[in-house]
Amino acid sequence: MTAEALRHARYVVTENPVTLVAFTLFTLLVTAALFGPLLVPYDPLATNTLVALQPPSWDHWFGTDHLGRDVFSRVVVAARLDLAIAVSAVALSFVVGSVIGSIAGYYGGWADRIISRLVDTVMAFPLFVLAMGIVAAMGNTVENVVYATAIINLPFYARMARAEVNVRRNAGWVAAARLSGNSGARVLACHLFPNVLPPMMVQVSLNLGWAILNAAGLSFIGLGVTPPTPEWGIMVAEGANYIVSGQWWLALFPGLALMLAVFTFNLMGDGLRDLIDPQRRT
Amino acid sequence: MTSVPLLTIDELSVAFKTRKGTVQALHGVSFTLEKGEIIGLVGESGSGKSVTAYNVLGLLGPAARVTGGRIGFGGMTMTTARESALREIRGREISMIFQNPRGALNPIRPVGRQIEDVLREHSDLPRHKLKGAAIDMLHQVRINEPERRYAAYPFELSGGMCQRVMIAMALACEPALLIADEPTTGLDVTTQKAIMDLLVELARARHMATLLITHDLGIAAQYCDRIMVMEKGRLVEGGATADLFRAPRHPYTRKLIAATPRPDSTLADLIASTGTPARPAAEAPATAVAPNAVEPLLEVTDLVKEYPLAEKTKASGLGPLQRWFGRTPQTAGKDEPGQPPAGVFRAVDGVSFTVMPGESVGLVGESGCGKSTTSSMVARLLDPTSGAIRFDGQDIAAVPAGRFARSPLRAGIQMVFQDPTDSLNPRHTAFAAIAEPIRRLATPGDGPALTRRIEALADRVGLPRELLSRFPHQLSGGQKARVGIARAIAVDPKLLILDEPTSALDVSVQAVVLELLDGLRRELGMSYLFVSHDLNVVRLLCHRVLVMHRGRIVESGPAERLLTSPDHPYTKALIDAVPHFVPDGDPAAPTPEAAALKLAGE
């Protein structure tokens, strides 16, 4: 089974080179997130005013900021916090959203009406403004950034799960599962839900990129993460002040990191679906 | 007839690129089609009949490549023609009708407009005459009230009407060649007969050549001048219909003819053709009724299922928006039900019947007659509006369908579904599918015991053990059907509901599956409720037959009696509509070819 899975993975990767690129970049990001503090040449928090605002050089690949901190070290170390916020927010909205969406799609009727209207209500707000409001109201902490990002992502999962469950709930194999003695909840959890996973995985991957942007956006405007913690959004925000005076590297490199992360997750979606869908295995 | 054939297919070979390398789909297929001739292209799924036909129109996707041979149409070589030239020919010279007419029509455009689109593209008619021409086409395909139907959307029409519209579109520009790809698969027998009669009559009247692709030998025999039999990408035999059925030369043709159920064949006949040795018990089903059974296993009394009609039609017959725009809802094909309370549609209207232990009862009727609703209620997947279902002495209708999963009687009633592909969870292996009811409804025991039990079930239904680890999409139709049957008998049910279990299968596979089902019933002493529209199949497997029409049982009786001398006019119409052929060329019987010739001469 594992040999077959490996063969399948190899096929998926070689058939579509973009998937290979995406997974390579993803590995890079994960490595930075897991081992970042061990790999970087400087302490990301250590200030050294002697070398403040130096352009990129062999000593400081991405240059230094106004307090003399190494930008490269800060960019690499920030990957952990940014990915952690995005992954936990997306995991939260995926779990909650797909559960309530599946219930709405499977049972229909009042459950569907109530859930769908609630989801519509969330969708009715401009999502970034809603996230700002949530963080401002609940308190300026990293957890609240996670919750806010999860809440604004939730409607996508709920709607998608509802639609995917809805088209499948009258399939022959669902009736067969009921005949086999599965109760309604079991049919939903053990039979229907695994079948709606492949399209949801694509959504998860696209959403991760979006969640990173969202978290960075919140810190950019000063919500959530507070200085001096290295975080891409704050670094871009801080660096933006120096662009006019010619210190472009402060904003550019964290911005590039952000772009790379979003790009990776967007590319990865299709590859993930191919990996997870048994129909693609022949 | 001219000396140059209309369509020449010469040593055509086609290959497909797939993940596992190149697959040769056609190996040097050659035949010709004269003007005005109707040819049947017959074969089982995967035989290459559709590939051949699609290739004529250049409709195969980019993965396909013509590796040899040519297709000549008129003076043109289709295989090398440019796409723009092909586009000219499609629709004007060659047109096509498809298997699923509703899927082939644009759902958001009125059907009359869609006919106009074809005319606008391919004819020189002036604008103001288009509507008249479209209505005239609807008239020619015998749609009632063509002026009104002109504005109808496909979803407002029945399947048969949609196919008529497709025919109207296909014939609008007077093509010289019509390709019909399984035009009546999925339609009821009576509709099938009406559509095929219409198609052949129009073809004869217009002297139009027709290439009919079908898996149903009965249809081919009844309507075609010549028949080409295909197997695995090769043309194995071709000839005049009468000759082919009188003296088939190729073993595959013989096998195909033998495997097609006829009004006089027995299961042993069918199975002999497939090369599988028949089980000794496979005799006529009538001998196998449990003689000493007195208590019926299943007793259904006055079963009724009502569905509320949509609210807008309940109040005034018109929704607010429709009232505004002055449009009337058209529900063609849905007939007026009996006399149910206002605002309610009775799908099943007071049905009563019994099934004895060990007995096999057929439930026959056309789509929409309520037979599937009835079987779903008996299977306790659906709650009846009123009525009683007594199973094994207990009223199971009293338990709501939602809670029946936990009832101890759940294992007693199992079901084999119509579409083997649709009835298997795409993410479960064959093993998991068969194990599911055992895990939920019986004591599965430890791992090795469960494996042994499932392997025994696989052996019993003739599924090779090594296929148990495969996913449904890796299995063939027949193998999937076997998985479905193994799953249904896994918990030793007393009543097995068979919902058209073979309608999605090829005839030779159907023969084997029917024999398997018959054998299993004898060995395990199950009762069958066999839901089907195919009377020949029902006759093979059932002791008694119930005929349903518009939610009621209109006739019931022993299978042999009911199918040879039906009383009710509906049963008669149903039996008459079954396509038939006379394999031995019995001179006493009026051969369909003779009738067809007569028609052509008029």
Short mmCIF file of C-alpha atoms in Angstrom, two decimals, chain A residues 144-268:
data_model
loop_
_atom_site.label_atom_id
_atom_site.label_comp_id
_atom_site.label_asym_id
_atom_site.label_seq_id
_atom_site.Cartn_x
_atom_site.Cartn_y
_atom_site.Cartn_z
CA ASN A 144 -7.58 36.51 18.55
CA VAL A 145 -5.96 37.00 15.16
CA VAL A 146 -6.31 33.23 14.70
CA TYR A 147 -9.97 33.28 15.72
CA ALA A 148 -10.74 36.26 13.52
CA THR A 149 -9.08 34.65 10.50
CA ALA A 150 -10.94 31.41 11.22
CA ILE A 151 -14.30 33.16 11.41
CA ILE A 152 -13.91 35.03 8.16
CA ASN A 153 -12.79 31.83 6.37
CA LEU A 154 -15.57 29.70 7.78
CA PRO A 155 -18.27 30.56 5.21
CA PHE A 156 -16.18 29.20 2.33
CA TYR A 157 -15.86 25.80 3.96
CA ALA A 158 -19.45 25.70 5.13
CA ARG A 159 -20.80 26.53 1.69
CA MET A 160 -18.51 24.16 -0.08
CA ALA A 161 -19.19 21.24 2.26
CA ARG A 162 -22.92 21.91 2.01
CA ALA A 163 -22.87 21.84 -1.79
CA GLU A 164 -20.63 18.79 -2.04
CA VAL A 165 -22.65 16.79 0.48
CA ASN A 166 -25.88 17.90 -1.10
CA VAL A 167 -25.07 16.53 -4.56
CA ARG A 168 -23.99 13.21 -3.10
CA ARG A 169 -26.63 12.58 -0.48
CA ASN A 170 -28.96 10.78 -2.89
CA ALA A 171 -26.24 8.61 -4.43
CA GLY A 172 -26.74 4.87 -4.48
CA TRP A 173 -23.89 4.23 -2.10
CA VAL A 174 -25.44 6.47 0.51
CA ALA A 175 -28.62 4.39 0.40
CA ALA A 176 -26.41 1.29 0.51
CA ALA A 177 -24.69 2.61 3.61
CA ARG A 178 -28.06 3.12 5.29
CA LEU A 179 -29.06 -0.42 4.33
CA SER A 180 -25.84 -1.63 5.91
CA GLY A 181 -27.10 -0.34 9.24
CA ASN A 182 -25.46 3.07 9.40
CA SER A 183 -27.41 5.78 11.17
CA GLY A 184 -27.74 9.17 9.52
CA ALA A 185 -24.87 10.71 11.47
CA ARG A 186 -22.59 7.76 10.69
CA VAL A 187 -23.41 7.91 6.98
CA LEU A 188 -22.49 11.56 7.03
CA ALA A 189 -19.28 11.18 9.02
CA CYS A 190 -17.90 7.90 7.66
CA HIS A 191 -19.23 7.74 4.11
CA LEU A 192 -20.14 11.16 2.79
CA PHE A 193 -17.49 13.27 4.45
CA PRO A 194 -14.44 11.36 3.14
CA ASN A 195 -15.84 11.82 -0.34
CA VAL A 196 -16.03 15.59 -0.10
CA LEU A 197 -12.42 15.84 1.12
CA PRO A 198 -10.65 16.16 -2.25
CA PRO A 199 -12.37 19.40 -3.32
CA MET A 200 -12.04 20.70 0.23
CA MET A 201 -8.29 20.09 0.18
CA VAL A 202 -7.91 22.45 -2.74
CA GLN A 203 -9.82 25.03 -0.78
CA VAL A 204 -7.62 24.47 2.27
CA SER A 205 -4.49 25.06 0.28
CA LEU A 206 -5.76 28.21 -1.43
CA ASN A 207 -7.03 29.39 1.90
CA LEU A 208 -3.70 28.95 3.65
CA GLY A 209 -2.11 31.50 1.37
CA TRP A 210 -4.99 33.82 1.92
CA ALA A 211 -4.87 33.36 5.70
CA ILE A 212 -1.16 34.24 5.75
CA LEU A 213 -1.92 37.44 3.84
CA ASN A 214 -4.77 38.20 6.19
CA ALA A 215 -2.68 37.71 9.33
CA ALA A 216 0.13 39.80 7.86
CA GLY A 217 -2.42 42.42 6.91
CA LEU A 218 -3.69 42.62 10.47
CA SER A 219 -0.21 43.02 11.89
CA PHE A 220 0.59 45.55 9.17
CA ILE A 221 -2.08 47.82 10.61
CA GLY A 222 -0.86 47.10 14.11
CA LEU A 223 -3.24 44.40 15.27
CA GLY A 224 -2.24 41.05 16.72
CA VAL A 225 1.52 40.56 16.72
CA THR A 226 3.46 43.28 18.50
CA PRO A 227 7.05 44.38 17.88
CA PRO A 228 9.79 43.31 18.26
CA THR A 229 8.49 39.82 17.35
CA PRO A 230 9.62 39.05 13.82
CA GLU A 231 6.55 38.80 11.60
CA TRP A 232 6.30 39.51 7.88
CA GLY A 233 3.39 41.94 8.12
CA ILE A 234 5.05 44.08 10.81
CA MET A 235 8.36 44.00 8.98
CA VAL A 236 6.73 45.25 5.81
CA ALA A 237 4.95 47.94 7.83
CA GLU A 238 8.16 49.04 9.53
CA GLY A 239 10.13 48.87 6.31
CA ALA A 240 7.57 50.94 4.44
CA ASN A 241 8.77 54.05 6.32
CA TYR A 242 12.26 53.65 4.91
CA ILE A 243 11.41 53.07 1.26
CA VAL A 244 11.26 56.79 0.59
CA SER A 245 14.74 57.28 2.05
CA GLY A 246 16.13 54.51 -0.16
CA GLN A 247 16.31 51.52 2.26
CA TRP A 248 14.24 49.27 0.01
CA TRP A 249 15.46 45.96 1.47
CA LEU A 250 13.55 46.38 4.71
CA ALA A 251 10.14 46.00 3.06
CA LEU A 252 11.12 44.02 -0.01
CA PHE A 253 12.40 40.80 1.54
CA PRO A 254 9.55 40.12 4.01
CA GLY A 255 7.19 41.07 1.17
CA LEU A 256 8.87 38.54 -1.09
CA ALA A 257 8.58 35.90 1.62
CA LEU A 258 4.87 36.62 1.89
CA MET A 259 4.45 36.42 -1.85
CA LEU A 260 6.36 33.15 -2.02
CA ALA A 261 4.20 31.60 0.70
CA VAL A 262 0.95 32.61 -0.97
CA PHE A 263 2.24 31.44 -4.34
CA THR A 264 3.25 28.06 -2.91
CA PHE A 265 -0.10 27.36 -1.33
CA ASN A 266 -2.00 28.39 -4.43
CA LEU A 267 0.08 26.08 -6.60
CA MET A 268 -0.18 23.23 -4.16
#
